[in-house]
Structures are given as C-alpha cells and as structure tokens.
C-alpha cells in the first residue's frame, strides 16, 4: 500500500487538486457524477465567466463563452446564495420559463463563497438529459467547494482573473 493512500474521498479530492490542479479536481468530481459536464463559473456583475470545464464526452473541449448571468441556472444561486439542483427541468416547476429549461435538463450547482461572505461563482454538474444526484454527493460538493475556491483565489492562479472570453451563448 502506498504512503499516499487515503480511504477518505475528500482526501482523494484534495490530492487530485494538489497534484493536478483545478482541472484534475473537476475530472475527479465528474467521475463521481452521472452528469456529462462539471464546471466552475465566476460571477462578474451581470456576466457569467466559465473558468474551468470538464466534458466527459469530449475531455479536450475548452470553455464555454461568457454569457449573461440571467440566462443560466447559476443565476438562481446568485440570487439565493444556496445550492440549487434540478434533476429533470422539464418536470420542475421552479424553472418554468427559464431560458435553459429545454436545453440543460439536469443541473446541480454549489455556491463558491469568499471568506467575506460574497459570492465568487458556482461549482456545478449539468447535462442535456435528466439525472438524479444523491444527497450525499451534493453534500460532498458543498464540502469540497471551499478547497476549489481557495485554489482559484490564490496568488498565481490565472483562471480566477483571466480576461473575459468573447460574449456568446452559454449552456447553463
């Protein structure tokens, strides 16, 4: 047994983050989820910036373009500062009338909250097909979110301060 072995999933996550950075951490989280996409978004006024994205079907895919915050499920988290999940948007009255309801059918987003209590953005899973997510997995995402945010705001992390991408449509 290697010295770095740990049965604790949070420790596995922390090792992935420490050894491979945010992208490796997203790949780790995505492997635990039925969702195709795992992503980090940053709030910037009324704009949503995609900082990191892992696409299970196309791991080399880059980032989605910046998008209006109000056109994303992340806007719900921005308004409530709370975790939000929909397992099947077409059968979820809470998202009736939402611009992404017919495209992104499942979403689970966790707020990334700075030490001063302000919202940085979201950590989320999403897909074009309905998926349930276990309460334990939501709790796990909430538990690891502070580690991701700490990495994003540390000096030298380019993605947290990257120049905005060209405007365009975002999936979520």
mmCIF file of C-alpha atoms in Angstrom:
data_model
loop_
_atom_site.group_PDB
_atom_site.id
_atom_site.type_symbol
_atom_site.label_atom_id
_atom_site.label_comp_id
_atom_site.label_asym_id
_atom_site.label_seq_id
_atom_site.Cartn_x
_atom_site.Cartn_y
_atom_site.Cartn_z
ATOM 1 C CA UNK A 1 0.000 0.000 0.000
ATOM 2 C CA UNK A 2 1.420 3.400 -0.940
ATOM 3 C CA UNK A 3 2.026 6.086 1.648
ATOM 4 C CA UNK A 4 -0.370 8.463 -0.151
ATOM 5 C CA UNK A 5 -3.350 6.071 0.060
ATOM 6 C CA UNK A 6 -6.386 7.527 1.790
ATOM 7 C CA UNK A 7 -9.858 5.984 2.045
ATOM 8 C CA UNK A 8 -11.423 9.423 2.633
ATOM 9 C CA UNK A 9 -12.985 10.802 -0.596
ATOM 10 C CA UNK A 10 -12.242 14.373 0.486
ATOM 11 C CA UNK A 11 -8.584 13.429 0.861
ATOM 12 C CA UNK A 12 -8.652 11.846 -2.616
ATOM 13 C CA UNK A 13 -10.152 15.075 -3.923
ATOM 14 C CA UNK A 14 -7.540 17.216 -2.147
ATOM 15 C CA UNK A 15 -4.762 15.041 -3.593
ATOM 16 C CA UNK A 16 -6.198 15.437 -7.110
ATOM 17 C CA UNK A 17 -6.377 19.205 -6.618
ATOM 18 C CA UNK A 18 -2.853 19.441 -5.173
ATOM 19 C CA UNK A 19 -1.247 17.184 -7.773
ATOM 20 C CA UNK A 20 -3.189 18.097 -10.919
ATOM 21 C CA UNK A 21 -4.801 21.449 -10.239
ATOM 22 C CA UNK A 22 -8.390 22.531 -10.685
ATOM 23 C CA UNK A 23 -8.915 20.636 -13.934
ATOM 24 C CA UNK A 24 -7.872 17.335 -12.306
ATOM 25 C CA UNK A 25 -10.182 18.113 -9.396
ATOM 26 C CA UNK A 26 -13.091 18.641 -11.811
ATOM 27 C CA UNK A 27 -12.300 15.363 -13.560
ATOM 28 C CA UNK A 28 -12.378 13.650 -10.130
ATOM 29 C CA UNK A 29 -15.756 15.225 -9.314
ATOM 30 C CA UNK A 30 -17.155 14.391 -12.743
ATOM 31 C CA UNK A 31 -16.266 10.710 -12.289
ATOM 32 C CA UNK A 32 -18.495 10.665 -9.189
ATOM 33 C CA UNK A 33 -21.479 12.119 -11.058
ATOM 34 C CA UNK A 34 -23.775 10.864 -13.821
ATOM 35 C CA UNK A 35 -23.634 14.334 -15.432
ATOM 36 C CA UNK A 36 -21.642 14.954 -18.594
ATOM 37 C CA UNK A 37 -20.260 18.348 -17.562
ATOM 38 C CA UNK A 38 -18.577 19.623 -14.406
ATOM 39 C CA UNK A 39 -17.673 23.285 -14.389
ATOM 40 C CA UNK A 40 -16.680 26.380 -12.457
ATOM 41 C CA UNK A 41 -18.254 29.729 -13.242
ATOM 42 C CA UNK A 42 -17.381 33.172 -11.887
ATOM 43 C CA UNK A 43 -19.922 35.943 -11.347
ATOM 44 C CA UNK A 44 -18.973 39.354 -12.727
ATOM 45 C CA UNK A 45 -21.933 41.693 -12.429
ATOM 46 C CA UNK A 46 -24.472 40.517 -14.984
ATOM 47 C CA UNK A 47 -21.905 38.346 -16.800
ATOM 48 C CA UNK A 48 -21.020 34.722 -16.165
ATOM 49 C CA UNK A 49 -17.446 33.591 -16.934
ATOM 50 C CA UNK A 50 -16.658 29.904 -17.477
ATOM 51 C CA UNK A 51 -13.302 29.415 -15.745
ATOM 52 C CA UNK A 52 -12.961 25.634 -15.958
ATOM 53 C CA UNK A 53 -14.927 22.908 -17.709
ATOM 54 C CA UNK A 54 -14.673 19.142 -17.817
ATOM 55 C CA UNK A 55 -16.748 17.441 -20.525
ATOM 56 C CA UNK A 56 -16.827 13.659 -20.074
ATOM 57 C CA UNK A 57 -17.746 13.123 -23.746
ATOM 58 C CA UNK A 58 -15.009 15.449 -25.012
ATOM 59 C CA UNK A 59 -12.312 15.917 -22.334
ATOM 60 C CA UNK A 60 -10.253 18.219 -24.563
ATOM 61 C CA UNK A 61 -13.134 20.672 -25.054
ATOM 62 C CA UNK A 62 -12.212 24.193 -23.972
ATOM 63 C CA UNK A 63 -14.527 26.666 -22.268
ATOM 64 C CA UNK A 64 -17.971 27.998 -22.980
ATOM 65 C CA UNK A 65 -18.091 31.698 -23.899
ATOM 66 C CA UNK A 66 -19.080 34.347 -21.395
ATOM 67 C CA UNK A 67 -22.841 34.719 -21.129
ATOM 68 C CA UNK A 68 -25.499 36.860 -19.482
ATOM 69 C CA UNK A 69 -25.940 35.628 -15.913
ATOM 70 C CA UNK A 70 -29.732 35.745 -16.155
ATOM 71 C CA UNK A 71 -29.716 33.134 -18.913
ATOM 72 C CA UNK A 72 -28.117 30.455 -16.716
ATOM 73 C CA UNK A 73 -29.125 28.239 -13.816
ATOM 74 C CA UNK A 74 -26.189 29.840 -11.991
ATOM 75 C CA UNK A 75 -28.404 32.930 -11.701
ATOM 76 C CA UNK A 76 -30.561 31.040 -9.195
ATOM 77 C CA UNK A 77 -27.516 30.503 -6.995
ATOM 78 C CA UNK A 78 -26.503 34.123 -7.457
ATOM 79 C CA UNK A 79 -29.951 35.198 -6.212
ATOM 80 C CA UNK A 80 -30.243 32.746 -3.306
ATOM 81 C CA UNK A 81 -26.602 32.093 -2.300
ATOM 82 C CA UNK A 82 -27.739 28.478 -1.886
ATOM 83 C CA UNK A 83 -27.213 25.150 -3.567
ATOM 84 C CA UNK A 84 -29.672 24.516 -6.382
ATOM 85 C CA UNK A 85 -30.434 21.268 -8.210
ATOM 86 C CA UNK A 86 -32.948 20.159 -10.774
ATOM 87 C CA UNK A 87 -32.991 16.511 -11.762
ATOM 88 C CA UNK A 88 -35.404 16.964 -14.668
ATOM 89 C CA UNK A 89 -36.014 20.580 -15.626
ATOM 90 C CA UNK A 90 -38.951 19.765 -17.884
ATOM 91 C CA UNK A 91 -40.830 18.460 -14.846
ATOM 92 C CA UNK A 92 -39.588 21.063 -12.355
ATOM 93 C CA UNK A 93 -41.974 23.987 -11.835
ATOM 94 C CA UNK A 94 -39.204 26.027 -10.164
ATOM 95 C CA UNK A 95 -37.535 26.556 -13.543
ATOM 96 C CA UNK A 96 -40.675 27.082 -15.610
ATOM 97 C CA UNK A 97 -39.906 29.880 -18.063
ATOM 98 C CA UNK A 98 -36.132 29.644 -17.518
ATOM 99 C CA UNK A 99 -34.131 30.164 -20.744
ATOM 100 C CA UNK A 100 -32.168 26.904 -20.308
ATOM 101 C CA UNK A 101 -35.065 24.698 -19.208
ATOM 102 C CA UNK A 102 -35.364 22.839 -22.519
ATOM 103 C CA UNK A 103 -31.617 22.509 -23.153
ATOM 104 C CA UNK A 104 -29.986 21.719 -19.810
ATOM 105 C CA UNK A 105 -32.274 19.116 -18.264
ATOM 106 C CA UNK A 106 -30.263 18.394 -15.130
ATOM 107 C CA UNK A 107 -28.151 20.731 -13.017
ATOM 108 C CA UNK A 108 -26.620 20.781 -9.573
ATOM 109 C CA UNK A 109 -24.794 23.941 -8.549
ATOM 110 C CA UNK A 110 -22.965 24.839 -5.356
ATOM 111 C CA UNK A 111 -22.161 28.447 -4.438
ATOM 112 C CA UNK A 112 -18.485 29.343 -4.148
ATOM 113 C CA UNK A 113 -18.458 31.801 -1.248
ATOM 114 C CA UNK A 114 -15.472 34.008 -0.381
ATOM 115 C CA UNK A 115 -14.291 34.373 3.216
ATOM 116 C CA UNK A 116 -16.040 37.763 3.405
ATOM 117 C CA UNK A 117 -19.355 36.079 2.534
ATOM 118 C CA UNK A 118 -19.623 37.381 -1.034
ATOM 119 C CA UNK A 119 -20.298 35.041 -3.928
ATOM 120 C CA UNK A 120 -17.437 34.222 -6.270
ATOM 121 C CA UNK A 121 -19.404 31.896 -8.541
ATOM 122 C CA UNK A 122 -20.504 28.277 -8.806
ATOM 123 C CA UNK A 123 -19.237 24.728 -8.933
ATOM 124 C CA UNK A 124 -21.727 22.702 -10.948
ATOM 125 C CA UNK A 125 -22.634 19.472 -12.710
ATOM 126 C CA UNK A 126 -25.044 19.622 -15.661
ATOM 127 C CA UNK A 127 -26.272 17.599 -18.616
ATOM 128 C CA UNK A 128 -28.654 17.549 -21.576
ATOM 129 C CA UNK A 129 -30.507 14.557 -20.125
ATOM 130 C CA UNK A 130 -32.216 14.158 -16.743
ATOM 131 C CA UNK A 131 -30.065 12.815 -13.906
ATOM 132 C CA UNK A 132 -30.753 12.472 -10.228
ATOM 133 C CA UNK A 133 -27.930 13.323 -7.862
ATOM 134 C CA UNK A 134 -27.685 11.748 -4.433
ATOM 135 C CA UNK A 135 -27.951 13.992 -1.385
ATOM 136 C CA UNK A 136 -24.587 12.602 -0.255
ATOM 137 C CA UNK A 137 -22.995 13.796 -3.481
ATOM 138 C CA UNK A 138 -24.445 17.279 -3.039
ATOM 139 C CA UNK A 139 -23.003 17.314 0.489
ATOM 140 C CA UNK A 140 -19.643 16.207 -0.919
ATOM 141 C CA UNK A 141 -19.660 19.069 -3.442
ATOM 142 C CA UNK A 142 -20.502 21.506 -0.657
ATOM 143 C CA UNK A 143 -17.616 20.098 1.405
ATOM 144 C CA UNK A 144 -15.019 20.440 -1.372
ATOM 145 C CA UNK A 145 -16.181 23.827 -2.708
ATOM 146 C CA UNK A 146 -14.008 25.791 -0.227
ATOM 147 C CA UNK A 147 -10.895 23.917 -1.407
ATOM 148 C CA UNK A 148 -11.632 24.832 -5.005
ATOM 149 C CA UNK A 149 -12.276 28.462 -4.164
ATOM 150 C CA UNK A 150 -9.065 28.644 -2.136
ATOM 151 C CA UNK A 151 -7.165 27.423 -5.198
ATOM 152 C CA UNK A 152 -8.956 29.837 -7.536
ATOM 153 C CA UNK A 153 -8.159 32.922 -5.478
ATOM 154 C CA UNK A 154 -4.596 32.029 -4.504
ATOM 155 C CA UNK A 155 -1.935 34.297 -5.994
ATOM 156 C CA UNK A 156 -0.759 32.934 -9.315
ATOM 157 C CA UNK A 157 -3.966 31.173 -10.313
ATOM 158 C CA UNK A 158 -4.536 32.669 -13.760
ATOM 159 C CA UNK A 159 -8.082 31.414 -14.286
ATOM 160 C CA UNK A 160 -9.661 33.407 -11.468
ATOM 161 C CA UNK A 161 -8.536 36.635 -13.091
ATOM 162 C CA UNK A 162 -8.452 35.649 -16.759
ATOM 163 C CA UNK A 163 -9.570 38.066 -19.405
ATOM 164 C CA UNK A 164 -13.233 37.576 -20.284
ATOM 165 C CA UNK A 165 -13.917 35.371 -23.290
ATOM 166 C CA UNK A 166 -15.961 36.748 -26.177
ATOM 167 C CA UNK A 167 -19.665 37.015 -25.425
ATOM 168 C CA UNK A 168 -21.927 34.274 -26.656
ATOM 169 C CA UNK A 169 -24.351 31.593 -25.628
ATOM 170 C CA UNK A 170 -23.667 29.520 -22.575
ATOM 171 C CA UNK A 171 -25.180 26.138 -21.933
ATOM 172 C CA UNK A 172 -26.206 26.630 -18.350
#
